[in-house]
PDB file of C-alpha atoms in Angstrom:
ATOM      1  CA  UNK A   1      74.296  -2.722 -60.879  1.00 95.00           C
ATOM      2  CA  UNK A   2      74.265  -1.886 -64.604  1.00 97.00           C
ATOM      3  CA  UNK A   3      75.786   1.331 -65.590  1.00 98.00           C
ATOM      4  CA  UNK A   4      76.037   3.018 -69.013  1.00 98.00           C
ATOM      5  CA  UNK A   5      78.159   6.088 -69.033  1.00 98.00           C
ATOM      6  CA  UNK A   6      78.441   8.400 -72.103  1.00 98.00           C
ATOM      7  CA  UNK A   7      81.355  10.606 -72.877  1.00 98.00           C
ATOM      8  CA  UNK A   8      82.621  12.662 -75.816  1.00 98.00           C
ATOM      9  CA  UNK A   9      79.872  15.196 -76.293  1.00 97.00           C
ATOM     10  CA  UNK A  10      80.364  18.888 -76.626  1.00 98.00           C
ATOM     11  CA  UNK A  11      79.883  21.796 -78.953  1.00 98.00           C
ATOM     12  CA  UNK A  12      81.021  21.876 -82.546  1.00 98.00           C
ATOM     13  CA  UNK A  13      80.361  23.987 -85.651  1.00 98.00           C
ATOM     14  CA  UNK A  14      78.457  22.869 -88.605  1.00 98.00           C
ATOM     15  CA  UNK A  15      80.400  20.242 -90.546  1.00 98.00           C
ATOM     16  CA  UNK A  16      82.320  19.231 -87.583  1.00 98.00           C
ATOM     17  CA  UNK A  17      82.739  15.861 -86.006  1.00 98.00           C
ATOM     18  CA  UNK A  18      82.301  14.255 -82.566  1.00 98.00           C
ATOM     19  CA  UNK A  19      82.852  10.677 -81.368  1.00 98.00           C
ATOM     20  CA  UNK A  20      80.547   9.617 -78.639  1.00 98.00           C
ATOM     21  CA  UNK A  21      81.520   6.660 -76.297  1.00 98.00           C
ATOM     22  CA  UNK A  22      79.513   4.525 -73.886  1.00 98.00           C
ATOM     23  CA  UNK A  23      81.115   2.526 -71.263  1.00 98.00           C
ATOM     24  CA  UNK A  24      79.077  -0.394 -69.881  1.00 98.00           C
ATOM     25  CA  UNK A  25      79.435  -2.256 -66.669  1.00 98.00           C
ATOM     26  CA  UNK A  26      77.368  -4.590 -64.589  1.00 97.00           C
ATOM     27  CA  UNK A  27      76.092  -6.651 -67.545  1.00 96.00           C
ATOM     28  CA  UNK A  28      77.343  -9.376 -69.959  1.00 96.00           C
ATOM     29  CA  UNK A  29      78.023  -6.833 -72.639  1.00 97.00           C
ATOM     30  CA  UNK A  30      78.143  -9.522 -75.516  1.00 96.00           C
ATOM     31  CA  UNK A  31      74.688 -10.440 -74.893  1.00 95.00           C
ATOM     32  CA  UNK A  32      73.247  -7.021 -75.498  1.00 96.00           C
ATOM     33  CA  UNK A  33      72.533  -5.061 -78.689  1.00 97.00           C
ATOM     34  CA  UNK A  34      73.261  -1.338 -78.215  1.00 97.00           C
ATOM     35  CA  UNK A  35      71.609   1.694 -79.484  1.00 97.00           C
ATOM     36  CA  UNK A  36      72.141   5.411 -79.583  1.00 98.00           C
ATOM     37  CA  UNK A  37      69.135   7.603 -79.120  1.00 98.00           C
ATOM     38  CA  UNK A  38      68.771  11.362 -79.033  1.00 98.00           C
ATOM     39  CA  UNK A  39      66.269  13.856 -77.775  1.00 98.00           C
ATOM     40  CA  UNK A  40      66.087  17.522 -78.821  1.00 97.00           C
ATOM     41  CA  UNK A  41      64.221  20.146 -76.848  1.00 92.00           C
ATOM     42  CA  UNK A  42      60.453  19.771 -77.227  1.00 94.00           C
ATOM     43  CA  UNK A  43      60.787  16.752 -79.461  1.00 96.00           C
ATOM     44  CA  UNK A  44      60.413  13.007 -78.825  1.00 96.00           C
ATOM     45  CA  UNK A  45      63.360  10.659 -78.315  1.00 96.00           C
ATOM     46  CA  UNK A  46      64.420   9.138 -81.488  1.00 96.00           C
ATOM     47  CA  UNK A  47      66.606   6.208 -82.380  1.00 96.00           C
ATOM     48  CA  UNK A  48      69.753   7.142 -84.125  1.00 98.00           C
ATOM     49  CA  UNK A  49      71.691   3.971 -84.648  1.00 98.00           C
ATOM     50  CA  UNK A  50      71.811   0.346 -83.389  1.00 97.00           C
ATOM     51  CA  UNK A  51      74.376  -2.502 -83.388  1.00 97.00           C
ATOM     52  CA  UNK A  52      74.030  -6.134 -82.673  1.00 96.00           C
ATOM     53  CA  UNK A  53      76.202  -8.112 -80.129  1.00 95.00           C
ATOM     54  CA  UNK A  54      78.970  -8.822 -82.553  1.00 95.00           C
ATOM     55  CA  UNK A  55      78.879  -5.638 -84.517  1.00 95.00           C
ATOM     56  CA  UNK A  56      78.001  -7.445 -87.637  1.00 95.00           C
ATOM     57  CA  UNK A  57      74.566  -5.892 -87.992  1.00 96.00           C
ATOM     58  CA  UNK A  58      73.902  -2.204 -87.730  1.00 97.00           C
ATOM     59  CA  UNK A  59      70.904   0.096 -88.470  1.00 97.00           C
ATOM     60  CA  UNK A  60      70.708   3.787 -88.750  1.00 97.00           C
ATOM     61  CA  UNK A  61      67.919   6.429 -88.868  1.00 97.00           C
ATOM     62  CA  UNK A  62      67.638   8.125 -92.247  1.00 97.00           C
ATOM     63  CA  UNK A  63      69.000  11.350 -90.660  1.00 97.00           C
ATOM     64  CA  UNK A  64      72.189   9.602 -89.651  1.00 98.00           C
ATOM     65  CA  UNK A  65      72.873   7.368 -92.727  1.00 98.00           C
ATOM     66  CA  UNK A  66      76.130   8.271 -94.486  1.00 97.00           C
ATOM     67  CA  UNK A  67      77.242  10.599 -91.573  1.00 98.00           C
ATOM     68  CA  UNK A  68      77.205   8.504 -88.434  1.00 98.00           C
ATOM     69  CA  UNK A  69      78.922   5.241 -87.666  1.00 98.00           C
ATOM     70  CA  UNK A  70      78.104   2.992 -84.659  1.00 98.00           C
ATOM     71  CA  UNK A  71      80.766   0.505 -83.522  1.00 98.00           C
ATOM     72  CA  UNK A  72      81.520  -1.617 -80.413  1.00 98.00           C
ATOM     73  CA  UNK A  73      84.580  -3.092 -78.771  1.00 98.00           C
ATOM     74  CA  UNK A  74      83.332  -6.101 -76.744  1.00 98.00           C
ATOM     75  CA  UNK A  75      86.909  -6.511 -75.101  1.00 97.00           C
ATOM     76  CA  UNK A  76      86.364  -3.058 -73.525  1.00 98.00           C
ATOM     77  CA  UNK A  77      82.607  -3.154 -73.044  1.00 98.00           C
ATOM     78  CA  UNK A  78      82.233   0.085 -74.962  1.00 98.00           C
ATOM     79  CA  UNK A  79      80.101   1.270 -77.911  1.00 98.00           C
ATOM     80  CA  UNK A  80      80.883   4.395 -79.988  1.00 98.00           C
ATOM     81  CA  UNK A  81      79.065   6.793 -82.323  1.00 98.00           C
ATOM     82  CA  UNK A  82      81.213   8.493 -84.834  1.00 98.00           C
ATOM     83  CA  UNK A  83      79.340  11.623 -86.012  1.00 98.00           C
ATOM     84  CA  UNK A  84      80.582  13.533 -88.971  1.00 98.00           C
ATOM     85  CA  UNK A  85      79.279  16.385 -91.061  1.00 98.00           C
ATOM     86  CA  UNK A  86      77.267  17.436 -88.057  1.00 98.00           C
ATOM     87  CA  UNK A  87      74.321  19.918 -88.593  1.00 98.00           C
ATOM     88  CA  UNK A  88      72.439  22.105 -86.230  1.00 97.00           C
ATOM     89  CA  UNK A  89      69.466  19.795 -86.266  1.00 97.00           C
ATOM     90  CA  UNK A  90      71.823  17.173 -84.645  1.00 98.00           C
ATOM     91  CA  UNK A  91      71.741  19.125 -81.584  1.00 98.00           C
ATOM     92  CA  UNK A  92      70.211  17.054 -78.800  1.00 98.00           C
ATOM     93  CA  UNK A  93      71.014  14.980 -75.646  1.00 98.00           C
ATOM     94  CA  UNK A  94      72.335  11.687 -76.809  1.00 98.00           C
ATOM     95  CA  UNK A  95      71.767   8.505 -74.826  1.00 98.00           C
ATOM     96  CA  UNK A  96      73.181   5.037 -75.117  1.00 98.00           C
ATOM     97  CA  UNK A  97      70.979   2.054 -74.157  1.00 97.00           C
ATOM     98  CA  UNK A  98      71.118  -1.689 -74.104  1.00 97.00           C
ATOM     99  CA  UNK A  99      68.670  -4.370 -75.140  1.00 95.00           C
ATOM    100  CA  UNK A 100      68.913  -8.217 -75.149  1.00 92.00           C
ATOM    101  CA  UNK A 101      70.528  -9.042 -78.568  1.00 87.00           C
ATOM    102  CA  UNK A 102      69.493 -12.619 -79.221  1.00 85.00           C
ATOM    103  CA  UNK A 103      71.764 -12.409 -82.224  1.00 81.00           C
ATOM    104  CA  UNK A 104      70.055  -9.468 -83.844  1.00 85.00           C
ATOM    105  CA  UNK A 105      69.337  -5.882 -83.130  1.00 85.00           C
ATOM    106  CA  UNK A 106      67.023  -6.653 -80.301  1.00 84.00           C
ATOM    107  CA  UNK A 107      63.538  -5.251 -79.661  1.00 85.00           C
ATOM    108  CA  UNK A 108      62.954  -1.499 -79.267  1.00 83.00           C
ATOM    109  CA  UNK A 109      60.572  -2.189 -76.480  1.00 86.00           C
ATOM    110  CA  UNK A 110      63.220  -4.138 -74.498  1.00 90.00           C
ATOM    111  CA  UNK A 111      65.752  -1.381 -74.104  1.00 94.00           C
ATOM    112  CA  UNK A 112      66.170  -1.978 -70.313  1.00 93.00           C
ATOM    113  CA  UNK A 113      69.314  -0.015 -69.556  1.00 96.00           C
ATOM    114  CA  UNK A 114      69.964   3.615 -70.168  1.00 97.00           C
ATOM    115  CA  UNK A 115      72.726   6.034 -69.757  1.00 98.00           C
ATOM    116  CA  UNK A 116      72.262   9.525 -68.323  1.00 98.00           C
ATOM    117  CA  UNK A 117      72.771  11.240 -71.608  1.00 98.00           C
ATOM    118  CA  UNK A 118      75.303  13.690 -72.962  1.00 98.00           C
ATOM    119  CA  UNK A 119      74.735  16.909 -74.636  1.00 98.00           C
ATOM    120  CA  UNK A 120      75.714  17.545 -78.284  1.00 98.00           C
ATOM    121  CA  UNK A 121      75.426  21.124 -79.609  1.00 98.00           C
ATOM    122  CA  UNK A 122      76.079  22.065 -83.227  1.00 98.00           C
ATOM    123  CA  UNK A 123      76.102  25.690 -84.019  1.00 97.00           C
ATOM    124  CA  UNK A 124      75.673  27.248 -87.446  1.00 92.00           C
TER     125      UNK A 124
END
């Protein structure tokens, strides 16, 4: 059974930092690209960052560029999202998800496995 478990969320003030982690089990982690998504109240879920199987290819939403960094540790089956210079508009539930990599970032419509999400709240 595949499990993705997020940790590291919480509440910070504007300008603060958080590091989200996602521990994966039940899948061959190196075969999957990983993504971080978020969903704010009354808004659609959006992709924040992606990383391919090796960590050599990453992609970010415009809102995350320059502030967030995605990374992975294949030896520990974990993926991280370092979030700096946080803003109130970053407040959301953050989810990690896995999609077959095939060398690249994978397909957005093939994100088959999802974590339960973790709350990030940024206060002004």
